Tab-separated table of C-alpha atoms in Angstrom:
chain	number	residue	atom	x	y	z
A	1	UNK	CA	5.973	-54.810	-63.199
A	2	UNK	CA	6.854	-51.383	-64.020
A	3	UNK	CA	3.314	-50.314	-63.699
A	4	UNK	CA	3.091	-51.928	-60.278
A	5	UNK	CA	6.145	-49.986	-59.209
A	6	UNK	CA	4.769	-46.702	-60.404
A	7	UNK	CA	1.485	-47.488	-58.513
A	8	UNK	CA	3.425	-48.177	-55.360
A	9	UNK	CA	5.285	-45.006	-55.783
A	10	UNK	CA	2.055	-42.945	-56.158
A	11	UNK	CA	0.299	-44.636	-53.229
A	12	UNK	CA	0.468	-42.287	-50.197
A	13	UNK	CA	-1.483	-44.452	-47.859
A	14	UNK	CA	0.455	-44.559	-44.494
A	15	UNK	CA	2.784	-41.695	-45.159
A	16	UNK	CA	1.089	-39.496	-42.451
A	17	UNK	CA	1.815	-42.232	-39.982
A	18	UNK	CA	5.451	-42.362	-40.956
A	19	UNK	CA	5.923	-38.646	-40.694
A	20	UNK	CA	4.123	-38.659	-37.430
A	21	UNK	CA	6.297	-41.304	-35.907
A	22	UNK	CA	9.285	-39.270	-36.800
A	23	UNK	CA	8.057	-35.784	-35.813
A	24	UNK	CA	6.203	-36.878	-32.680
A	25	UNK	CA	9.291	-37.569	-30.503
A	26	UNK	CA	10.889	-34.238	-31.620
A	27	UNK	CA	7.712	-32.224	-30.844
A	28	UNK	CA	7.400	-34.039	-27.498
A	29	UNK	CA	11.123	-33.192	-26.798
A	30	UNK	CA	10.679	-29.539	-27.580
A	31	UNK	CA	7.554	-29.492	-25.463
A	32	UNK	CA	9.252	-31.030	-22.636
A	33	UNK	CA	12.153	-28.511	-23.011
A	34	UNK	CA	9.708	-25.704	-22.980
A	35	UNK	CA	8.153	-27.102	-19.748
A	36	UNK	CA	11.666	-27.362	-18.250
A	37	UNK	CA	12.490	-23.646	-19.278
A	38	UNK	CA	9.249	-22.440	-17.835
A	39	UNK	CA	9.803	-24.337	-14.735
A	40	UNK	CA	13.298	-22.930	-14.443
A	41	UNK	CA	11.978	-19.447	-14.931
A	42	UNK	CA	9.365	-19.998	-12.194
A	43	UNK	CA	11.957	-21.597	-9.798
A	44	UNK	CA	14.403	-18.566	-10.565
A	45	UNK	CA	11.603	-16.011	-9.450
A	46	UNK	CA	10.947	-18.103	-6.286
A	47	UNK	CA	14.676	-18.217	-5.563
A	48	UNK	CA	14.927	-14.370	-6.042
A	49	UNK	CA	11.910	-14.071	-3.606
A	50	UNK	CA	13.816	-16.272	-1.039
A	51	UNK	CA	17.050	-14.148	-1.258
A	52	UNK	CA	15.024	-10.978	-0.825
A	53	UNK	CA	13.043	-12.415	2.108
A	54	UNK	CA	16.219	-13.596	3.744
A	55	UNK	CA	18.026	-10.238	3.122
A	56	UNK	CA	15.153	-8.123	4.613
A	57	UNK	CA	14.959	-10.396	7.601
A	58	UNK	CA	18.685	-10.104	8.309
A	59	UNK	CA	18.685	-6.230	7.752
A	60	UNK	CA	15.837	-5.890	10.243
A	61	UNK	CA	17.933	-7.711	12.753
A	62	UNK	CA	20.795	-5.348	12.094
A	63	UNK	CA	18.684	-2.329	13.568
A	64	UNK	CA	18.218	-4.354	16.894
A	65	UNK	CA	21.756	-5.633	17.195
A	66	UNK	CA	24.065	-2.800	15.712
A	67	UNK	CA	24.412	-0.591	18.802
A	68	UNK	CA	26.667	-3.290	20.671
A	69	UNK	CA	27.931	-4.755	17.426
A	70	UNK	CA	29.487	-1.720	15.835
A	71	UNK	CA	30.558	-0.019	19.130
A	72	UNK	CA	32.860	-2.999	19.588
A	73	UNK	CA	34.079	-3.311	16.060
A	74	UNK	CA	32.072	-6.656	15.591
A	75	UNK	CA	33.698	-8.300	18.585
A	76	UNK	CA	30.884	-8.074	21.057
A	77	UNK	CA	29.899	-11.578	21.677
A	78	UNK	CA	26.280	-10.892	22.293
A	79	UNK	CA	25.793	-8.878	19.180
A	80	UNK	CA	27.804	-11.382	17.102
A	81	UNK	CA	25.481	-14.059	18.395
A	82	UNK	CA	22.394	-12.002	17.434
A	83	UNK	CA	23.843	-11.600	13.884
A	84	UNK	CA	24.541	-15.319	13.632
A	85	UNK	CA	20.983	-16.003	14.897
A	86	UNK	CA	19.780	-13.664	12.253
A	87	UNK	CA	21.482	-15.746	9.566
A	88	UNK	CA	19.648	-18.827	10.702
A	89	UNK	CA	16.295	-17.085	11.030
A	90	UNK	CA	16.867	-15.236	7.747
A	91	UNK	CA	17.426	-18.396	5.872
A	92	UNK	CA	14.400	-19.968	7.179
A	93	UNK	CA	12.395	-16.892	6.121
A	94	UNK	CA	13.870	-17.396	2.622
A	95	UNK	CA	13.126	-21.105	2.448
A	96	UNK	CA	9.410	-20.674	2.905
A	97	UNK	CA	9.450	-19.339	-0.839
A	98	UNK	CA	10.886	-22.701	-2.132
A	99	UNK	CA	9.743	-26.309	-2.221
A	100	UNK	CA	10.956	-28.414	0.547
A	101	UNK	CA	13.175	-30.527	-1.673
A	102	UNK	CA	14.926	-27.548	-2.919
A	103	UNK	CA	14.955	-25.308	0.158
A	104	UNK	CA	17.517	-27.053	2.487
A	105	UNK	CA	20.695	-25.937	1.063
A	106	UNK	CA	19.466	-23.026	-1.068
A	107	UNK	CA	20.540	-20.351	1.597
A	108	UNK	CA	23.120	-21.203	4.170
A	109	UNK	CA	24.871	-19.082	6.820
A	110	UNK	CA	27.891	-18.587	4.380
A	111	UNK	CA	25.499	-16.944	1.895
A	112	UNK	CA	25.059	-13.830	4.164
A	113	UNK	CA	27.667	-11.011	3.575
A	114	UNK	CA	27.296	-8.111	5.954
A	115	UNK	CA	28.164	-4.660	4.357
A	116	UNK	CA	28.698	-1.169	5.127
A	117	UNK	CA	26.634	0.515	2.504
A	118	UNK	CA	26.804	4.327	1.777
A	119	UNK	CA	23.340	5.440	0.874
A	120	UNK	CA	24.568	8.593	-0.826
A	121	UNK	CA	26.967	7.147	-3.447
A	122	UNK	CA	26.220	3.491	-3.194
A	123	UNK	CA	29.707	2.466	-2.072
A	124	UNK	CA	29.893	-0.940	-0.517
A	125	UNK	CA	32.464	-2.396	2.056
A	126	UNK	CA	32.560	-5.942	2.994
A	127	UNK	CA	32.655	-6.967	6.698
A	128	UNK	CA	36.285	-6.983	8.081
A	129	UNK	CA	36.912	-7.411	11.776
A	130	UNK	CA	40.088	-5.287	11.409
A	131	UNK	CA	38.220	-2.290	9.969
A	132	UNK	CA	35.622	-0.106	11.663
A	133	UNK	CA	32.555	-0.537	9.516
A	134	UNK	CA	28.997	0.494	10.209
A	135	UNK	CA	27.230	-2.729	9.132
A	136	UNK	CA	23.925	-1.534	7.798
A	137	UNK	CA	23.331	-3.701	4.898
A	138	UNK	CA	23.613	-7.421	3.663
A	139	UNK	CA	24.043	-9.386	0.400
A	140	UNK	CA	22.307	-12.706	0.255
A	141	UNK	CA	23.131	-15.408	-2.289
A	142	UNK	CA	20.765	-18.095	-3.028
A	143	UNK	CA	21.824	-21.097	-5.183
A	144	UNK	CA	20.320	-24.276	-6.608
A	145	UNK	CA	23.080	-26.604	-8.161
A	146	UNK	CA	24.451	-29.980	-8.299
A	147	UNK	CA	27.368	-29.146	-5.900
A	148	UNK	CA	24.703	-28.250	-3.184
A	149	UNK	CA	22.610	-31.359	-3.947
A	150	UNK	CA	19.451	-29.288	-4.771
A	151	UNK	CA	19.573	-28.860	-8.491
A	152	UNK	CA	16.042	-28.434	-9.866
A	153	UNK	CA	14.608	-31.587	-11.377
A	154	UNK	CA	14.089	-31.510	-15.120
A	155	UNK	CA	12.217	-33.779	-17.585
A	156	UNK	CA	14.029	-33.454	-20.936
A	157	UNK	CA	16.654	-30.858	-20.583
A	158	UNK	CA	19.297	-33.645	-19.567
A	159	UNK	CA	18.657	-35.357	-23.096
A	160	UNK	CA	19.762	-32.194	-24.663
A	161	UNK	CA	22.890	-31.937	-22.452
A	162	UNK	CA	21.594	-28.988	-20.315
A	163	UNK	CA	22.176	-28.865	-16.521
A	164	UNK	CA	19.965	-26.251	-14.834
A	165	UNK	CA	21.957	-24.260	-12.142
A	166	UNK	CA	20.269	-21.220	-10.618
A	167	UNK	CA	21.746	-18.601	-8.499
A	168	UNK	CA	20.147	-15.208	-7.413
A	169	UNK	CA	21.218	-12.396	-5.181
A	170	UNK	CA	19.539	-9.755	-3.070
A	171	UNK	CA	20.693	-6.572	-1.191
A	172	UNK	CA	18.887	-5.166	1.773
A	173	UNK	CA	19.726	-2.215	3.994
A	174	UNK	CA	18.909	-1.525	7.523
A	175	UNK	CA	17.753	2.175	7.957
A	176	UNK	CA	20.384	4.572	9.576
A	177	UNK	CA	18.508	6.865	11.904
A	178	UNK	CA	20.980	8.580	14.340
A	179	UNK	CA	19.429	9.877	17.524
A	180	UNK	CA	21.604	13.033	17.268
A	181	UNK	CA	22.497	14.327	13.866
A	182	UNK	CA	24.744	17.433	13.322
A	183	UNK	CA	24.459	18.633	9.761
A	184	UNK	CA	27.304	21.171	9.317
A	185	UNK	CA	29.497	19.963	6.424
A	186	UNK	CA	32.744	21.698	7.317
A	187	UNK	CA	32.562	23.117	11.003
A	188	UNK	CA	35.409	22.745	13.339
A	189	UNK	CA	34.039	21.648	16.583
A	190	UNK	CA	30.637	20.648	15.147
A	191	UNK	CA	30.306	18.646	18.331
A	192	UNK	CA	32.128	20.091	21.320
A	193	UNK	CA	32.004	18.547	24.796
A	194	UNK	CA	33.768	20.461	27.730
A	195	UNK	CA	33.773	20.723	31.350
A	196	UNK	CA	31.866	17.915	33.085
A	197	UNK	CA	29.360	17.586	30.470
A	198	UNK	CA	27.719	14.299	29.479
A	199	UNK	CA	25.671	13.182	26.413
A	200	UNK	CA	23.834	9.903	26.772
A	201	UNK	CA	22.067	8.723	23.741
A	202	UNK	CA	22.118	5.707	21.274
A	203	UNK	CA	24.020	7.321	18.418
A	204	UNK	CA	25.585	10.574	17.249
A	205	UNK	CA	26.330	11.270	13.570
A	206	UNK	CA	28.538	14.328	12.576
A	207	UNK	CA	28.594	15.369	8.881
A	208	UNK	CA	31.434	17.831	9.262
A	209	UNK	CA	34.464	16.666	7.214
A	210	UNK	CA	36.781	18.865	9.437
A	211	UNK	CA	39.703	17.176	10.996
A	212	UNK	CA	38.449	18.821	14.117
A	213	UNK	CA	34.782	18.162	13.795
A	214	UNK	CA	34.559	16.124	17.022
A	215	UNK	CA	36.017	18.145	19.822
A	216	UNK	CA	36.128	16.531	23.241
A	217	UNK	CA	37.886	19.037	25.737
A	218	UNK	CA	38.043	16.467	28.424
A	219	UNK	CA	38.115	17.717	31.928
A	220	UNK	CA	35.579	15.432	33.556
A	221	UNK	CA	33.375	15.333	30.286
A	222	UNK	CA	31.791	11.967	29.424
A	223	UNK	CA	30.389	10.619	26.261
A	224	UNK	CA	27.657	7.920	26.878
A	225	UNK	CA	26.928	7.360	23.242
A	226	UNK	CA	27.025	3.815	21.843
A	227	UNK	CA	27.846	5.134	18.327
A	228	UNK	CA	29.737	8.210	17.342
A	229	UNK	CA	30.413	8.556	13.504
A	230	UNK	CA	32.128	11.562	12.026
A	231	UNK	CA	32.736	12.261	8.331
A	232	UNK	CA	36.123	13.918	9.306
A	233	UNK	CA	37.739	13.687	12.478
A	234	UNK	CA	41.345	12.559	11.676
A	235	UNK	CA	42.564	14.574	14.655
A	236	UNK	CA	40.254	12.724	17.070
A	237	UNK	CA	42.081	10.781	19.686
A	238	UNK	CA	39.099	8.817	21.113
A	239	UNK	CA	39.197	5.309	19.961
A	240	UNK	CA	35.338	5.089	20.397
A	241	UNK	CA	34.730	7.560	17.549
A	242	UNK	CA	34.421	6.239	13.994
A	243	UNK	CA	36.205	8.585	11.569
A	244	UNK	CA	35.929	8.990	7.816
A	245	UNK	CA	32.307	7.771	7.763
A	246	UNK	CA	30.026	9.119	5.142
A	247	UNK	CA	27.800	12.202	5.643
A	248	UNK	CA	24.064	11.257	6.101
A	249	UNK	CA	21.460	13.239	4.205
A	250	UNK	CA	19.066	15.266	6.371
A	251	UNK	CA	16.249	12.782	6.933
A	252	UNK	CA	13.706	15.460	7.501
A	253	UNK	CA	14.702	17.611	4.449
A	254	UNK	CA	11.211	16.997	3.072
A	255	UNK	CA	9.412	17.603	6.135
A	256	UNK	CA	6.784	20.325	6.051
A	257	UNK	CA	7.276	23.207	8.429
A	258	UNK	CA	4.840	25.924	9.543
A	259	UNK	CA	4.243	28.263	6.661
A	260	UNK	CA	5.381	32.121	6.621
A	261	UNK	CA	3.871	34.800	8.596
A	262	UNK	CA	0.889	36.717	7.197
A	263	UNK	CA	-0.089	38.400	10.534
A	264	UNK	CA	0.926	38.674	14.115
A	265	UNK	CA	-1.324	37.472	17.064
A	266	UNK	CA	1.033	39.129	19.568
A	267	UNK	CA	3.799	41.728	19.390
A	268	UNK	CA	6.789	41.686	21.893
A	269	UNK	CA	4.506	40.010	24.521
A	270	UNK	CA	6.068	39.988	28.021
A	271	UNK	CA	4.674	37.812	30.901
A	272	UNK	CA	6.031	38.757	34.226
A	273	UNK	CA	5.418	37.672	37.910
A	274	UNK	CA	2.390	35.621	37.458
A	275	UNK	CA	1.487	32.382	39.299
A	276	UNK	CA	-0.379	30.831	36.278
A	277	UNK	CA	-1.171	31.833	32.776
A	278	UNK	CA	-2.304	29.890	29.604
A	279	UNK	CA	-1.322	30.818	26.048
A	280	UNK	CA	-2.964	29.897	22.832
A	281	UNK	CA	-1.236	28.813	19.593
A	282	UNK	CA	-0.458	31.659	17.135
A	283	UNK	CA	2.274	33.967	15.824
A	284	UNK	CA	4.355	35.879	18.454
A	285	UNK	CA	6.071	38.514	16.534
A	286	UNK	CA	8.983	39.977	18.450
A	287	UNK	CA	9.024	36.767	20.605
A	288	UNK	CA	7.812	35.931	23.973
A	289	UNK	CA	9.481	37.215	27.118
A	290	UNK	CA	8.553	35.211	30.356
A	291	UNK	CA	9.992	36.553	33.621
A	292	UNK	CA	9.632	35.078	37.045
A	293	UNK	CA	6.417	33.131	36.135
A	294	UNK	CA	5.509	30.058	38.116
A	295	UNK	CA	3.722	28.374	35.312
A	296	UNK	CA	3.096	29.449	31.640
A	297	UNK	CA	0.925	26.673	30.020
A	298	UNK	CA	0.866	26.285	26.361
A	299	UNK	CA	-2.373	24.958	24.865
A	300	UNK	CA	-2.031	22.342	21.983
A	301	UNK	CA	-1.076	23.641	18.633
A	302	UNK	CA	1.814	25.488	16.816
A	303	UNK	CA	3.525	28.529	18.219
A	304	UNK	CA	5.627	30.611	15.730
A	305	UNK	CA	8.183	32.919	17.149
A	306	UNK	CA	9.168	35.541	14.531
A	307	UNK	CA	12.204	37.851	14.814
A	308	UNK	CA	12.226	37.336	18.483
A	309	UNK	CA	13.175	34.644	21.088
A	310	UNK	CA	11.188	32.417	23.324
A	311	UNK	CA	12.931	33.727	26.393
A	312	UNK	CA	12.362	32.507	29.976
A	313	UNK	CA	14.285	33.687	33.003
A	314	UNK	CA	14.174	33.754	36.823
A	315	UNK	CA	12.933	30.305	37.552
A	316	UNK	CA	10.025	30.626	35.076
A	317	UNK	CA	8.311	27.335	34.097
A	318	UNK	CA	6.914	26.648	30.722
A	319	UNK	CA	5.077	23.524	29.834
A	320	UNK	CA	2.801	22.175	27.085
A	321	UNK	CA	1.649	18.989	25.439
A	322	UNK	CA	0.928	18.360	21.833
A	323	UNK	CA	2.635	21.622	20.818
A	324	UNK	CA	5.307	22.659	18.390
A	325	UNK	CA	7.635	25.754	19.023
A	326	UNK	CA	8.809	27.064	15.676
A	327	UNK	CA	11.332	29.729	15.132
A	328	UNK	CA	11.486	32.141	12.231
A	329	UNK	CA	14.138	34.749	11.553
A	330	UNK	CA	17.760	35.544	12.648
A	331	UNK	CA	16.710	36.683	16.145
A	332	UNK	CA	14.140	33.945	16.817
A	333	UNK	CA	15.727	31.426	19.209
A	334	UNK	CA	15.168	29.394	22.431
A	335	UNK	CA	16.753	31.510	25.179
A	336	UNK	CA	16.566	29.964	28.648
A	337	UNK	CA	18.380	31.252	31.713
A	338	UNK	CA	17.573	29.645	34.988
A	339	UNK	CA	14.150	28.256	33.798
A	340	UNK	CA	12.343	24.973	33.210
A	341	UNK	CA	10.811	23.959	29.876
A	342	UNK	CA	8.519	20.881	29.542
A	343	UNK	CA	7.224	20.128	26.066
A	344	UNK	CA	5.535	17.197	24.337
A	345	UNK	CA	5.546	17.385	20.474
A	346	UNK	CA	2.607	17.274	18.123
A	347	UNK	CA	0.761	14.060	18.083
A	348	UNK	CA	-1.129	14.262	14.786
A	349	UNK	CA	-1.212	16.353	11.525
A	350	UNK	CA	1.616	17.529	9.289
A	351	UNK	CA	3.917	18.184	12.136
A	352	UNK	CA	3.488	15.112	14.151
A	353	UNK	CA	6.603	14.058	16.155
A	354	UNK	CA	8.063	17.602	16.103
A	355	UNK	CA	8.561	19.620	19.409
A	356	UNK	CA	10.894	22.286	18.386
A	357	UNK	CA	11.706	23.392	14.845
A	358	UNK	CA	13.172	26.393	12.879
A	359	UNK	CA	13.187	27.578	9.354
A	360	UNK	CA	15.971	26.138	7.238
A	361	UNK	CA	17.606	29.555	6.299
A	362	UNK	CA	21.234	29.812	7.431
A	363	UNK	CA	20.860	33.079	9.455
A	364	UNK	CA	23.293	32.438	12.225
A	365	UNK	CA	20.739	31.512	14.773
A	366	UNK	CA	21.822	30.225	18.128
A	367	UNK	CA	19.805	28.591	20.876
A	368	UNK	CA	21.215	28.960	24.277
A	369	UNK	CA	20.306	27.160	27.464
A	370	UNK	CA	22.043	28.355	30.602
A	371	UNK	CA	21.422	26.815	34.057
A	372	UNK	CA	18.124	25.483	32.753
A	373	UNK	CA	16.185	22.205	32.592
A	374	UNK	CA	14.359	20.881	29.629
A	375	UNK	CA	12.061	17.840	29.521
A	376	UNK	CA	10.979	16.910	25.964
A	377	UNK	CA	9.073	14.164	24.119
A	378	UNK	CA	9.583	14.381	20.418
A	379	UNK	CA	12.086	15.765	17.921
A	380	UNK	CA	14.073	19.039	18.062
A	381	UNK	CA	14.631	19.873	14.374
A	382	UNK	CA	16.938	22.939	14.173
A	383	UNK	CA	18.834	22.150	10.901
A	384	UNK	CA	20.631	25.371	10.347
A	385	UNK	CA	21.180	26.395	13.893
A	386	UNK	CA	23.938	26.311	16.703
A	387	UNK	CA	22.863	24.891	19.945
A	388	UNK	CA	24.667	25.808	23.205
A	389	UNK	CA	24.199	24.205	26.584
A	390	UNK	CA	25.842	25.699	29.565
A	391	UNK	CA	25.150	24.029	32.935
A	392	UNK	CA	21.921	22.777	31.772
A	393	UNK	CA	20.051	19.431	31.719
A	394	UNK	CA	17.954	17.920	29.025
A	395	UNK	CA	16.023	14.755	29.455
A	396	UNK	CA	14.055	13.632	26.398
A	397	UNK	CA	12.464	10.605	24.666
A	398	UNK	CA	11.738	10.345	20.941
A	399	UNK	CA	10.332	7.687	18.375
A	400	UNK	CA	13.731	7.363	16.510
A	401	UNK	CA	15.414	10.601	15.463
A	402	UNK	CA	15.743	12.837	18.420
A	403	UNK	CA	17.875	16.052	17.579
A	404	UNK	CA	18.983	17.805	14.505
A	405	UNK	CA	21.117	20.901	14.404
A	406	UNK	CA	23.842	22.433	12.583
A	407	UNK	CA	26.295	22.203	15.546
A	408	UNK	CA	26.047	21.312	19.362
A	409	UNK	CA	28.295	22.591	22.040
A	410	UNK	CA	27.941	21.511	25.710
A	411	UNK	CA	29.824	23.422	28.418
A	412	UNK	CA	30.191	23.360	32.165
A	413	UNK	CA	27.987	20.687	33.829
A	414	UNK	CA	25.477	20.025	31.070
A	415	UNK	CA	23.842	16.591	31.093
A	416	UNK	CA	21.792	15.265	28.165
A	417	UNK	CA	19.824	11.997	28.392
A	418	UNK	CA	17.724	11.867	25.036
A	419	UNK	CA	17.189	8.824	23.190
A	420	UNK	CA	14.414	6.521	21.504
A	421	UNK	CA	14.115	4.708	24.952
A	422	UNK	CA	14.563	6.385	28.181
A	423	UNK	CA	14.420	4.913	31.639
A	424	UNK	CA	11.420	5.693	33.802
A	425	UNK	CA	12.067	8.460	36.236
A	426	UNK	CA	13.816	10.751	33.833
A	427	UNK	CA	10.640	12.173	32.598
A	428	UNK	CA	7.125	12.968	34.102
A	429	UNK	CA	4.524	10.435	33.283
A	430	UNK	CA	2.647	12.778	31.035
A	431	UNK	CA	5.584	12.740	28.562
A	432	UNK	CA	6.310	8.972	28.903
A	433	UNK	CA	2.649	8.132	28.315
A	434	UNK	CA	2.338	10.563	25.435
A	435	UNK	CA	2.210	8.777	21.961
A	436	UNK	CA	5.548	9.032	20.257
A	437	UNK	CA	4.772	9.481	16.601
A	438	UNK	CA	7.312	9.724	13.830
A	439	UNK	CA	6.891	12.217	11.093
A	440	UNK	CA	5.586	10.744	7.960
A	441	UNK	CA	8.750	11.621	6.000
A	442	UNK	CA	10.517	9.293	8.413
A	443	UNK	CA	8.460	6.275	7.843
A	444	UNK	CA	10.381	4.817	4.863
A	445	UNK	CA	13.472	4.770	7.183
A	446	UNK	CA	11.778	2.855	9.856
A	447	UNK	CA	11.943	-0.464	8.065
A	448	UNK	CA	14.498	-2.405	6.078
A	449	UNK	CA	14.506	-1.978	2.288
A	450	UNK	CA	15.872	-3.630	-0.803
A	451	UNK	CA	18.363	-1.827	-3.019
A	452	UNK	CA	19.914	-2.668	-6.338
A	453	UNK	CA	23.565	-1.620	-6.765
A	454	UNK	CA	24.664	-0.771	-10.267
């Protein structure tokens, strides 16, 4: 009997089957758990994509609705409706990234949080109807959990006591492109409006942190700008001006400008008492002085005025399409007295979208328009310069950004209508019909983008 017992102990037949029967459920359990984990990671990536798609959609709608919305501190019914509709549309855009059985409650209207986001230092402020905020960004939360009734299905995780709840967030910003942008960081009266002057555009952004950065010396002056935001401005009494906003960076800081001067095509050129003359692009050293000329036509190209002004007086008329007027040096400036300037900016190449520009050196340059009329298609980029209008009119259209200077002063009866959209009749058809191109460096600002706060 002892021998039989010993044989039984030595007999290994069926042992593998016993071990397999024990190990197989464990292996299947871990395999199922691995499948669940992989499925959860995959669903998490889809949920992140849904949040990002919803955020980008909403941010894109911010650009089309913020004019009315921010001008009335979020109380404008039409703009509020637009933003509410953007939530609905944005959630639909996000849900396309999720299976139907999970998508329904993954992103709801309550998951959209409008923000004022400072692109310079990353500061975020949540939407508050009692505070003046420039709503230019949004946070979107996307969730899959038991509370919402859309918890992801699992195979084996529940046996191990795991409930898989997922949540992802995304931030997206709408680009801020002011039509008028004044770059001076400290100037008193960076924007000064006096007499019976009127500025009509979509937005004005003033970087100066001075308490008197915005100076409206009201007589019959009017400001027809939907948004006025100023970095300083605590002494501003105009309720329509947003004070203590952040200073925007120069959006064209990386824009190429015409290179330095190696030779002169003309020296101190004077054109006087002619009915018609056409000029070619080139370098005009000492400037160009136009007196009592019926029409001076500028052929397409770049015109550099070096150490001297583009000066037009006595009813002279200067016009050109597909041109850039560029000023180099302290005494190079636009100097119009009782004259007319019609100019359409460059339509291609490195300077596309620019109509006027100057070098970035701070040399105290001043552009002065007195009793004159300007019609313009494109951008005036004069980042270090003061611009003074006195009794003058400017009608212009641009792609997005219209005017950049250090400061702007409007005196007497000066009327400016210059914006990304301008009603017919304000400009000749040649300017309205001209393609309105944005400089390449502006292209990243023309669409909403994702950002990742620290």
